[in-house]
Coordinates of C-alpha atoms in Angstrom, one line a residue:
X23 CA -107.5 -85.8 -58.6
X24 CA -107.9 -89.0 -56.2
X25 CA -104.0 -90.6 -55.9
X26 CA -106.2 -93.7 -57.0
X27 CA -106.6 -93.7 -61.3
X28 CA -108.9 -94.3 -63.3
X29 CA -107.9 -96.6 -66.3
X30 CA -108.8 -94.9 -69.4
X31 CA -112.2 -96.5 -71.0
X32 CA -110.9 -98.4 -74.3
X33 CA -111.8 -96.5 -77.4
X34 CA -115.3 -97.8 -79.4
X35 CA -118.1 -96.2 -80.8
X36 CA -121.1 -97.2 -79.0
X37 CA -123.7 -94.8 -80.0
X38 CA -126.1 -97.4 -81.1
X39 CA -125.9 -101.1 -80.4
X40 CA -128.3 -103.2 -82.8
X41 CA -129.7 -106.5 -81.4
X42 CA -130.4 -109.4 -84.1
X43 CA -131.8 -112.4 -82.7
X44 CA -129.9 -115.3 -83.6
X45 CA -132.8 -117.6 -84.5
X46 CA -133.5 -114.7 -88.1
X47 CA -130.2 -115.4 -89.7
X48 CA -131.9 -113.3 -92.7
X49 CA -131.7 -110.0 -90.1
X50 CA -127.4 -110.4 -90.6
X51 CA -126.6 -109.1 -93.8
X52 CA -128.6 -105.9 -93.2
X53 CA -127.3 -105.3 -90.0
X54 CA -123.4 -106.3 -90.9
X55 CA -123.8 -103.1 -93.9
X56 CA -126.3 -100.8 -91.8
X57 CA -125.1 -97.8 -89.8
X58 CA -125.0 -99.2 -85.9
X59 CA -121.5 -99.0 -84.5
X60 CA -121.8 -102.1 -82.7
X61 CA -124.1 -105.3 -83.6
X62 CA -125.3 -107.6 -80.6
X63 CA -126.1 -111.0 -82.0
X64 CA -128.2 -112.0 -79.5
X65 CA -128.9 -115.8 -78.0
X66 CA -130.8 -114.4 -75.0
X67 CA -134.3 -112.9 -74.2
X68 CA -135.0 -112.3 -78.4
X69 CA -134.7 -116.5 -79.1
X70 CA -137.3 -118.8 -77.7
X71 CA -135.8 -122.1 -75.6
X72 CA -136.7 -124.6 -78.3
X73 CA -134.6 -122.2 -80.8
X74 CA -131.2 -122.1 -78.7
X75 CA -129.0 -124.8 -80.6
X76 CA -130.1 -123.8 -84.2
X77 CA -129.6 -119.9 -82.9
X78 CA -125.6 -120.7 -81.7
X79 CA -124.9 -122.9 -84.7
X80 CA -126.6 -119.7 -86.6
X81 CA -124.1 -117.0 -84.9
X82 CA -120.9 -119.3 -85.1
X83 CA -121.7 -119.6 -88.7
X84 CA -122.2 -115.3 -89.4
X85 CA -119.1 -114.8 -87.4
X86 CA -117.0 -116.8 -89.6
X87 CA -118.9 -116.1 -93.0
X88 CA -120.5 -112.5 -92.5
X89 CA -118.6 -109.1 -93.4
X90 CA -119.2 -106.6 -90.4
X91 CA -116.5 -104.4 -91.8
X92 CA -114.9 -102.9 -88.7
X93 CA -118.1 -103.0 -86.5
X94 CA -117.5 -103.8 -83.0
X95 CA -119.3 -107.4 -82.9
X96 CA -121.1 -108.1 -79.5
X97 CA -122.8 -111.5 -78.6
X98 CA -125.0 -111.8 -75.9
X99 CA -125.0 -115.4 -73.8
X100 CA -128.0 -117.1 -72.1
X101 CA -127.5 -116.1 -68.5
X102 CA -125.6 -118.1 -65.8
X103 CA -128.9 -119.7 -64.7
X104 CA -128.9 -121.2 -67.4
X105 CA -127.9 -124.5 -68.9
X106 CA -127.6 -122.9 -72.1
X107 CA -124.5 -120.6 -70.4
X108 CA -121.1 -122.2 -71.1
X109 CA -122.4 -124.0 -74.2
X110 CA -123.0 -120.6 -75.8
X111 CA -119.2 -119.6 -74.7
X112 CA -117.6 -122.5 -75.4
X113 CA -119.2 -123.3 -79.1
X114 CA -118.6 -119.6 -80.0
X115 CA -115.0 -119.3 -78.7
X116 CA -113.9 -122.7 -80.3
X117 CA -116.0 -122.5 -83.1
X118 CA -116.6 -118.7 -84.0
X119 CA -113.0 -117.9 -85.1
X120 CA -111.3 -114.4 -83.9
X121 CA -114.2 -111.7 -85.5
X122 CA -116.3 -111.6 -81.9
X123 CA -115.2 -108.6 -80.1
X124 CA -117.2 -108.7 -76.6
X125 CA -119.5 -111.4 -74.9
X126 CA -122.5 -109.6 -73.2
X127 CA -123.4 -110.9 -69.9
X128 CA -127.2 -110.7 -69.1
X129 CA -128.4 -110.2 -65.4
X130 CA -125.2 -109.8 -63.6
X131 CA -126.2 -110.1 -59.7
X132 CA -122.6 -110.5 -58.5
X133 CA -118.9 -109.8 -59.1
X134 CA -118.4 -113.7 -59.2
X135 CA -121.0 -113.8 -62.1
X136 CA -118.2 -112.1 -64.1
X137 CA -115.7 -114.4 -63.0
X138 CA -116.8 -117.5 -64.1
X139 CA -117.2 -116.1 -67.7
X140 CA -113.8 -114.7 -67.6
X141 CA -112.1 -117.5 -66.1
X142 CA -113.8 -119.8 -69.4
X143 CA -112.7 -117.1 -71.8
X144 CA -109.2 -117.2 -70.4
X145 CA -109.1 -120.9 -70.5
X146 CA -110.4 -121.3 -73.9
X147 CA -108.5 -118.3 -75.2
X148 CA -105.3 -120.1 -73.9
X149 CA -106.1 -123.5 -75.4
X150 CA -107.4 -122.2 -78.9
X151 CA -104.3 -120.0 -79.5
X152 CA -106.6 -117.2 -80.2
X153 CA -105.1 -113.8 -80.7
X154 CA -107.2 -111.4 -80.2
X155 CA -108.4 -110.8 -76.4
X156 CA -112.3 -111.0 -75.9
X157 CA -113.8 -108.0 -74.0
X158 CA -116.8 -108.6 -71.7
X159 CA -120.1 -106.3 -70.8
X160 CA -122.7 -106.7 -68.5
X161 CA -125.8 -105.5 -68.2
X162 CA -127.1 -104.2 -64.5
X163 CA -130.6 -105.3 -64.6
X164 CA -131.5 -106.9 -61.0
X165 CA -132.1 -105.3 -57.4
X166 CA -128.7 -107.8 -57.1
X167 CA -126.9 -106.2 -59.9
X168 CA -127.7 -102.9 -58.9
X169 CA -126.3 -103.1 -54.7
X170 CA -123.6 -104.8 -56.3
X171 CA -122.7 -102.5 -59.2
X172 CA -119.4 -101.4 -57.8
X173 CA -118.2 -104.8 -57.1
X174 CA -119.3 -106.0 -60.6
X175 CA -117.9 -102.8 -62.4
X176 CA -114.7 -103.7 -60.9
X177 CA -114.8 -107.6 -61.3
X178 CA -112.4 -108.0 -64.6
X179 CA -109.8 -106.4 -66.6
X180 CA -111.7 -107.6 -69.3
X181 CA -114.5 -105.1 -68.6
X182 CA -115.3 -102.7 -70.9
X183 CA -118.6 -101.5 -70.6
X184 CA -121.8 -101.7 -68.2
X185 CA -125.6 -101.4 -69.7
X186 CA -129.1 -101.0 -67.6
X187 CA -131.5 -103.5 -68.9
X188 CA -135.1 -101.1 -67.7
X189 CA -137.2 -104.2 -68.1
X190 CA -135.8 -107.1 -66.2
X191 CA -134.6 -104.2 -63.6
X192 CA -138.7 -103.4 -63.3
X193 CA -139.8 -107.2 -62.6
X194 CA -136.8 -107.5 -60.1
X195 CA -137.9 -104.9 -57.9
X196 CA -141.3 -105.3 -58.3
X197 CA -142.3 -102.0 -60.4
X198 CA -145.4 -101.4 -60.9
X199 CA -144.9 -100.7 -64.8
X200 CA -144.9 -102.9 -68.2
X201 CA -143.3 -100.2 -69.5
X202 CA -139.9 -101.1 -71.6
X203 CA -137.4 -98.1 -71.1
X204 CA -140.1 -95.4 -71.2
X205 CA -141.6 -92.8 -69.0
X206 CA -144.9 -93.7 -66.6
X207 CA -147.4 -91.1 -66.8
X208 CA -148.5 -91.8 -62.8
X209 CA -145.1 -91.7 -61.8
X210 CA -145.0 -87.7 -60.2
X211 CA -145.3 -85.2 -57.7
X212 CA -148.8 -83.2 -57.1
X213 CA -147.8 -79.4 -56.5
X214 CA -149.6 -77.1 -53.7
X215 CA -152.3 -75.2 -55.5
X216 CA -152.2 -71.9 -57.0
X217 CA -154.0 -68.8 -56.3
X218 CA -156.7 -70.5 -58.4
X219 CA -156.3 -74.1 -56.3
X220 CA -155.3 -75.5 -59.8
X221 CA -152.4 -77.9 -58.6
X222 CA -149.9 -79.2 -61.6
X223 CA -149.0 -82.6 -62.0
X224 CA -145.2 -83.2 -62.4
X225 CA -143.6 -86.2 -64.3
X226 CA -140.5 -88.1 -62.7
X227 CA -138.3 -90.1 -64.3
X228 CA -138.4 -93.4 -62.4
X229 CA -135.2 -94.7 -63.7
X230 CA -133.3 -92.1 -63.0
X231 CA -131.3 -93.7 -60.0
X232 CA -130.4 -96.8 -61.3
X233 CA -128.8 -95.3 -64.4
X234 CA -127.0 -92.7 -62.4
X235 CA -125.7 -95.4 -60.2
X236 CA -124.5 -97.4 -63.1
X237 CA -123.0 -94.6 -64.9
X238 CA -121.0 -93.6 -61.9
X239 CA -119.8 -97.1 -61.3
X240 CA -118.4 -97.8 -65.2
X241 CA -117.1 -93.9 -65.0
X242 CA -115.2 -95.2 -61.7
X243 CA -114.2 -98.3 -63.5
X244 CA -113.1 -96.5 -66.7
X245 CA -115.9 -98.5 -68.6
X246 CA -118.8 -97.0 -71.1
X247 CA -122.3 -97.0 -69.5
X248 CA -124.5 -97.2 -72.4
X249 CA -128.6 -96.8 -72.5
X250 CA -130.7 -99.9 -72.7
X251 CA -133.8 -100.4 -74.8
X252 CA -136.9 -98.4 -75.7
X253 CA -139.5 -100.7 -76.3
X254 CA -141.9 -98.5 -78.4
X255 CA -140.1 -98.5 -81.9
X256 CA -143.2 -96.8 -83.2
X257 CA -142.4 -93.7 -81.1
X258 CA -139.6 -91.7 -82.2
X259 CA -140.0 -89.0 -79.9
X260 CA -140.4 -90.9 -76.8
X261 CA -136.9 -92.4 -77.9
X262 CA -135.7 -89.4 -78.7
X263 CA -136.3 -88.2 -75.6
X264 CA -134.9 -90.9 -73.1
X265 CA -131.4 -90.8 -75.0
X266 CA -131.3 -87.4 -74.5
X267 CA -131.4 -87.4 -70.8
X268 CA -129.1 -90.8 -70.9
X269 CA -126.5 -88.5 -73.0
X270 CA -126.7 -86.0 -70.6
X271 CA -126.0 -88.0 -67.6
X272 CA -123.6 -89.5 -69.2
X273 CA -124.2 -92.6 -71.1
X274 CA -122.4 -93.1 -74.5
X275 CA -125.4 -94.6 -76.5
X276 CA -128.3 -96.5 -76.6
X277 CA -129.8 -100.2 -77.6
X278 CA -131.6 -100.5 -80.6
X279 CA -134.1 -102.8 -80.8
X280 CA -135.7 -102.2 -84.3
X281 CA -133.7 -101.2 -87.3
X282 CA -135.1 -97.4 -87.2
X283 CA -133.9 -96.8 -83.9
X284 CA -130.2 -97.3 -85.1
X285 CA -130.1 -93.6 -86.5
X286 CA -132.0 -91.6 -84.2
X287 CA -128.8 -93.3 -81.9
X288 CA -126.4 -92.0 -83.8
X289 CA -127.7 -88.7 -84.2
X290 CA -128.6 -88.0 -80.9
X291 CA -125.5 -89.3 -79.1
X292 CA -123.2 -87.8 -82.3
X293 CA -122.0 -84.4 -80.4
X294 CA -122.9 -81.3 -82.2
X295 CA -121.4 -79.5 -84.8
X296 CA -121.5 -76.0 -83.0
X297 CA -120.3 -78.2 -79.9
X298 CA -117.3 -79.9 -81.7
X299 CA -116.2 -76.3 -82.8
X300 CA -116.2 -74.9 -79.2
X301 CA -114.2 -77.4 -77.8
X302 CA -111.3 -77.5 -81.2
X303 CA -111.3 -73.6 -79.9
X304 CA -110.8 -74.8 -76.2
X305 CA -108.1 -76.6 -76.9
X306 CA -106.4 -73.6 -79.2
X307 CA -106.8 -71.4 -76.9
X308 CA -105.5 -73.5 -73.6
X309 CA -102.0 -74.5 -76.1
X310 CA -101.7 -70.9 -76.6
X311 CA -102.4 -70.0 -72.6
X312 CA -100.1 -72.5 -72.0
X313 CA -96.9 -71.2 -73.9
X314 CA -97.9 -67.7 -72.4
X315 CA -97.7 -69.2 -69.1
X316 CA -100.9 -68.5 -67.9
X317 CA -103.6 -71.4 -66.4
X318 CA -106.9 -70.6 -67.1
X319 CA -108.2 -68.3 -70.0
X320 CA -111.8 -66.8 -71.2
X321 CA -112.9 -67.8 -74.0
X322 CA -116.4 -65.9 -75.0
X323 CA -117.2 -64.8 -71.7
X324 CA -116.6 -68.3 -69.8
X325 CA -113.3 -69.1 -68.2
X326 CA -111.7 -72.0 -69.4
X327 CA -108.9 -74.4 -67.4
X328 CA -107.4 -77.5 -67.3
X329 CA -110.7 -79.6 -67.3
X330 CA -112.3 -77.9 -69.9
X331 CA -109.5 -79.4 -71.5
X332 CA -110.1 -83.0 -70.8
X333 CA -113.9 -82.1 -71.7
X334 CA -112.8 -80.7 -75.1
X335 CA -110.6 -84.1 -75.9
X336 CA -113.6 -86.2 -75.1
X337 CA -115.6 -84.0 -77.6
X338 CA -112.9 -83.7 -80.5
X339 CA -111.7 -87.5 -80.5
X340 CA -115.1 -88.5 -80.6
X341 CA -115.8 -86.2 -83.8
X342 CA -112.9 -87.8 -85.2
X343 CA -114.2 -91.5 -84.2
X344 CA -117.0 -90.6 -85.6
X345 CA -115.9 -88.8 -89.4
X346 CA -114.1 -92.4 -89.2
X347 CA -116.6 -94.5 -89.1
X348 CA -118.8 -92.3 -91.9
X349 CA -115.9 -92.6 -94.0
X350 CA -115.8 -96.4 -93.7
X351 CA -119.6 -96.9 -94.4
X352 CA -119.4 -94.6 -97.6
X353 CA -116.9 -96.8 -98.8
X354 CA -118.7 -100.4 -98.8

């Protein structure tokens, strides 16, 4: 390991993260007693401009009257282009009361785009008396954000997670897709021909760098890169299918931007049971390696060492995070 640590990632379940727009007040109550770990009431891109004021007075009043039982409780602020910005902080901070866990910056370019928020949390934190300390995320959807990502990733202590927004990323660069989230079919490689001079067309996944790059800036930074949206809620499989390749490269879970989306989240960024087994017998196995004196061990076949067991505590405390929060919902 690098002399250089890594701060350990603070401890939430993010394996689905509900938006309700702030201007459909009714949308709360379901969301406060439905299954998504974390609930993003949102003041952004999902409430028109006439709507803003009516939307903030909406969100301060949910986040001192709703029950989100132990939900972690995002908001997401107009951007910092906007004059909307530090009225959004402000009235929520001052008004809001303690329930808000994280602000959610949109279309971070910069490092000092961070800053500014954190520096009016801190001052408004300080003169309120409030307790408990507000967490930021951002979410890398610009060319800007993108070069900048380390800087960003590494802007605040109050950090705690980075997301990749597909469809503001697309119109920044200049994509040539309307596509939210989801594949494009004429985005691919053309193979040489066969014996027959049939040549198969490959799909690519053409946002596969940016959410590589993000994830290995918030895994640098000890944050949780987490999936953006799919904008297709009518097509489960398509979903189904980018949060599987998000959870393999790393990602922790994935917006939901309709209701039904909330489970296949869960589900799909929930690790598996036969999965959760293998790594309780990882870590059996290395304590009992350990007294013998020995480093590494086989266990069926596959040797096993000192990061299989950090792998195997990133598997098992998320089970446990997990049988947790299940427990919790049962009980409401």
């Amino acid at each position: 390991m690098s002399f250089t640590p890594v701060r350990t990632p603070i401890s939430r379940l993010n394996r689905s993260q509900l938006f309700v727009p702030c201007s459909s007040p009714h949308f709360f109550a379901k969301a406060a007693q439905g299954p998504a770990d974390v609930v993003s009431l949102d003041l952004e891109d999902a409430v028109a401009p006439d709507d803003k004021p009516a939307a903030r007075a909406n969100a301060v009043k949910a986040l001192n009257e709703a029950d989100f039982g132990d939900k972690t409780l995002s908001l997401r602020i107009n951007g910092l282009d906007t004059h909307y910005c530090y009225r959004d902080v402000i009235d929520i901070m001052e008004q809001g009361g303690e329930r808000l866990d994280l602000i959610m910056i949109p279309k971070v370019g910069t490092a000092a785009d961070v800053y500014a928020i954190d520096m009016l949390v801190t001052q408004i934190e300080a003169a309120t008396g409030r307790k408990k300390k507000l967490g930021l995320e951002v979410i890398i959807e610009t060319a800007m954000g993108l070069k900048n990502v380390d800087e960003i990733a590494a802007a605040s202590p109050r950090l705690e997670a980075l997301h990749f927004g597909a469809a503001d990323f697309a119109a920044s660069m200049g994509m040539q897709t309307t596509n939210i989230g989801g594949p494009n079919p004429d985005y691919g490689i053309l193979l040489d021909a066969d014996e027959q001079g049939r040549r198969d067309f490959h799909w690519q996944d053409l946002w596969h760098y940016p959410m590589v790059r993000m994830i290995a800036a918030a895994r640098a930074n000890g944050l949780r890169p987490v999936d953006g949206p799919f904008g297709d809620y009518s097509d489960p499989d398509g979903y189904r299918a980018q949060a599987r390749r998000s959870a393999i490269l790393g990602c922790e879970g994935k917006w939901a931007i309709h209701p039904s989306q909330v489970a296949l989240a869960n589900d799909l960024y929930t690790p598996p049971a036969d999965e959760v087994k293998r790594a309780k017998r990882i870590l059996k196995e290395m304590k009992a390696s350990q007294k013998a004196g020995a480093g590494a061990v086989s266990l069926d076949g596959k040797l096993i060492d000192a990061a299989s067991i950090k792998q195997a505590d990133v598997v098992v405390n998320k089970a446990k995070e997990i049988a947790k929060r299940e427990k919790a919902l049962a009980a409401r």
